[in-house]
Amino acid sequence: AAAAAAAAAAGDAVPPRANRLEKWQERLKMPVFVLLWYFFNVQYNIENKRLLAVFPLTWAVAWIQLFAGCPMVVLMWAFGFVQFPVITKADIWTLVPVAAFFAVAQVCTVASLCSMAVSFTHVVKALEPAATAFATAVILKEVFHPAVYLSLIPVFAGVAMASASEVSFALFGFATAMLSNFALSARNVLATKFGSVGDMGADKVERMTNQLSILTLVATVLLLPLAIASPGGLLDCPPAWHAALDQNVPAAELVYRMAASGFHFYMYQLSSFWALSQASPMTYSVLNTLKRIVIIIASVVVLGILSRWALLLAQPLQLLAVSFTWLQSGDSPHRFQRSEAEGAAVAE
């Protein structure tokens, strides 16, 4: 009996080589997810700007890009790439505010990109860590060392200088980019807070995939009435379509730009949620800030649009990211979290 038990234990034991492989797979997840996120986001910004150049309907484009993810969600469930989520009506209502922030962020981003250069929009959106720090403190009751907040000063200064000298500056574009920052930060923080809602899957990546799937479907439904009723919405699509054809844009090319921007939008959201599954909202926001540098450079190279101060912001943004990343690490002594009771006591 003892021999049989020993043999069974030996059979159940995981070989050291398998353990090492699993550890390497876990370590590679984050860099792979981030690379996919950056790639699809750059592609989205390029395709989106090309579409808006000939089809400048903010509400319509924002809704079409959200809707483009719906058939992809259905296909993933139908072919078993991820398990079908088991959720209740209460779970859906819990996620409605998250989806609402998602829809607001999408409309505001498209509006800003429609009114200003891609590079300058992302200079303004480099302020997202400030919005995330605020949302994290309010929603999660999580506060960081003062050095984290002080490290935002170079970014504020850079954005102020860029705004003063940017030839494509528009107050509407600046305001919508900032509103997008707050909406995305709230979405990401709430998505982390409600990560355990419903039966979304066996591991973090699958849960975040299904969470984004539900958010995409709900956000598409929430945005539809406004996309129909608002100027620059779906009802304005026929005249905008004919205007694009009058600019010698082939119908097939217009369909391609819509489909490509929608596909890359969903894929960049999906890979960003995969990255969010491996990091805190603040670390995610830092990676998002670094992503802006990549997008600024890509927009200059591909679209030929240069913001005068955009590239000068790269240095302080990189320093900011290093500071945040270290302060977010488990070895940092500068990160602390308030309990609910402490948060209430401070509020009082």
Short mmCIF file of N, CA and C in Angstrom, two decimals, residues 38 122 126-127 129 148 151-156 158 283 285-297 310-327:
data_model
loop_
_atom_site.label_atom_id
_atom_site.label_comp_id
_atom_site.label_asym_id
_atom_site.label_seq_id
_atom_site.Cartn_x
_atom_site.Cartn_y
_atom_site.Cartn_z
N TYR A 38 0.03 47.66 -28.16
CA TYR A 38 0.65 48.79 -28.86
C TYR A 38 0.46 48.67 -30.37
N HIS A 122 -2.78 62.68 -28.51
CA HIS A 122 -2.12 61.75 -27.59
C HIS A 122 -1.16 62.45 -26.64
N ALA A 126 -1.72 61.88 -22.64
CA ALA A 126 -0.64 61.47 -21.75
C ALA A 126 -0.92 61.82 -20.30
N LEU A 127 -1.95 62.64 -20.08
CA LEU A 127 -2.34 63.00 -18.71
C LEU A 127 -3.20 61.92 -18.05
N PRO A 129 -2.50 59.12 -16.52
CA PRO A 129 -2.14 58.67 -15.17
C PRO A 129 -2.69 59.55 -14.06
N VAL A 148 4.71 60.00 -6.42
CA VAL A 148 3.99 59.60 -7.63
C VAL A 148 3.26 60.81 -8.23
N SER A 151 5.60 63.43 -9.69
CA SER A 151 6.20 63.05 -10.97
C SER A 151 5.30 63.40 -12.15
N LEU A 152 4.04 63.79 -11.88
CA LEU A 152 3.14 64.22 -12.96
C LEU A 152 3.44 65.64 -13.45
N ILE A 153 4.17 66.40 -12.63
CA ILE A 153 4.41 67.82 -12.97
C ILE A 153 5.07 67.99 -14.34
N PRO A 154 6.13 67.22 -14.68
CA PRO A 154 6.72 67.39 -16.02
C PRO A 154 5.73 67.14 -17.15
N VAL A 155 4.79 66.21 -16.94
CA VAL A 155 3.81 65.94 -17.98
C VAL A 155 2.83 67.10 -18.11
N PHE A 156 2.36 67.63 -16.96
CA PHE A 156 1.49 68.80 -17.00
C PHE A 156 2.18 69.96 -17.74
N GLY A 158 4.64 69.81 -19.93
CA GLY A 158 4.79 69.50 -21.35
C GLY A 158 3.50 69.70 -22.12
N THR A 283 -0.42 50.87 -13.00
CA THR A 283 0.64 50.35 -13.87
C THR A 283 0.16 50.32 -15.32
N SER A 285 -2.00 52.31 -16.60
CA SER A 285 -2.02 53.69 -17.08
C SER A 285 -0.64 54.17 -17.49
N VAL A 286 0.39 53.72 -16.75
CA VAL A 286 1.76 54.08 -17.11
C VAL A 286 2.12 53.49 -18.47
N LEU A 287 1.78 52.22 -18.67
CA LEU A 287 2.03 51.58 -19.97
C LEU A 287 1.26 52.31 -21.07
N ASN A 288 0.07 52.79 -20.73
CA ASN A 288 -0.71 53.55 -21.69
C ASN A 288 -0.03 54.86 -22.05
N THR A 289 0.64 55.48 -21.06
CA THR A 289 1.37 56.71 -21.32
C THR A 289 2.56 56.46 -22.25
N LEU A 290 3.30 55.39 -22.01
CA LEU A 290 4.40 55.04 -22.90
C LEU A 290 3.90 54.75 -24.32
N LYS A 291 2.70 54.17 -24.38
CA LYS A 291 2.10 53.87 -25.68
C LYS A 291 1.90 55.14 -26.49
N ARG A 292 1.60 56.25 -25.80
CA ARG A 292 1.39 57.51 -26.52
C ARG A 292 2.62 57.90 -27.33
N ILE A 293 3.79 57.66 -26.76
CA ILE A 293 5.03 58.01 -27.47
C ILE A 293 5.12 57.22 -28.77
N VAL A 294 4.78 55.93 -28.70
CA VAL A 294 4.81 55.09 -29.90
C VAL A 294 3.83 55.62 -30.95
N ILE A 295 2.62 55.99 -30.50
CA ILE A 295 1.60 56.49 -31.43
C ILE A 295 2.01 57.82 -32.04
N ILE A 296 2.59 58.71 -31.21
CA ILE A 296 3.04 60.01 -31.72
C ILE A 296 4.08 59.81 -32.83
N ILE A 297 5.06 58.95 -32.59
CA ILE A 297 6.10 58.70 -33.58
C ILE A 297 5.49 58.07 -34.84
N ALA A 310 5.58 67.59 -29.35
CA ALA A 310 5.20 66.21 -29.01
C ALA A 310 6.40 65.34 -28.66
N LEU A 311 7.41 65.35 -29.53
CA LEU A 311 8.53 64.45 -29.30
C LEU A 311 9.37 64.87 -28.10
N LEU A 312 9.31 66.18 -27.74
CA LEU A 312 10.05 66.63 -26.56
C LEU A 312 9.47 66.06 -25.27
N LEU A 313 8.24 65.57 -25.33
CA LEU A 313 7.61 65.02 -24.14
C LEU A 313 8.07 63.60 -23.84
N ALA A 314 8.77 62.98 -24.78
CA ALA A 314 9.14 61.57 -24.59
C ALA A 314 9.98 61.36 -23.33
N GLN A 315 10.95 62.24 -23.10
CA GLN A 315 11.83 62.06 -21.94
C GLN A 315 11.08 62.10 -20.61
N PRO A 316 10.33 63.18 -20.30
CA PRO A 316 9.62 63.17 -19.02
C PRO A 316 8.60 62.05 -18.91
N LEU A 317 7.98 61.65 -20.03
CA LEU A 317 7.03 60.55 -19.97
C LEU A 317 7.72 59.25 -19.60
N GLN A 318 8.91 59.01 -20.16
CA GLN A 318 9.64 57.80 -19.82
C GLN A 318 10.07 57.81 -18.36
N LEU A 319 10.55 58.97 -17.89
CA LEU A 319 10.91 59.07 -16.48
C LEU A 319 9.70 58.84 -15.59
N LEU A 320 8.56 59.36 -15.99
CA LEU A 320 7.33 59.15 -15.24
C LEU A 320 7.01 57.67 -15.16
N ALA A 321 7.12 56.98 -16.29
CA ALA A 321 6.80 55.56 -16.31
C ALA A 321 7.72 54.76 -15.40
N VAL A 322 9.01 55.06 -15.43
CA VAL A 322 9.95 54.35 -14.57
C VAL A 322 9.61 54.59 -13.10
N SER A 323 9.29 55.84 -12.76
CA SER A 323 8.93 56.17 -11.38
C SER A 323 7.69 55.40 -10.94
N PHE A 324 6.65 55.42 -11.78
CA PHE A 324 5.42 54.73 -11.42
C PHE A 324 5.64 53.22 -11.31
N THR A 325 6.38 52.67 -12.28
CA THR A 325 6.58 51.23 -12.29
C THR A 325 7.29 50.77 -11.02
N TRP A 326 8.32 51.51 -10.61
CA TRP A 326 9.04 51.13 -9.38
C TRP A 326 8.15 51.30 -8.16
N LEU A 327 7.41 52.42 -8.11
CA LEU A 327 6.56 52.67 -6.95
C LEU A 327 5.40 51.68 -6.87
#
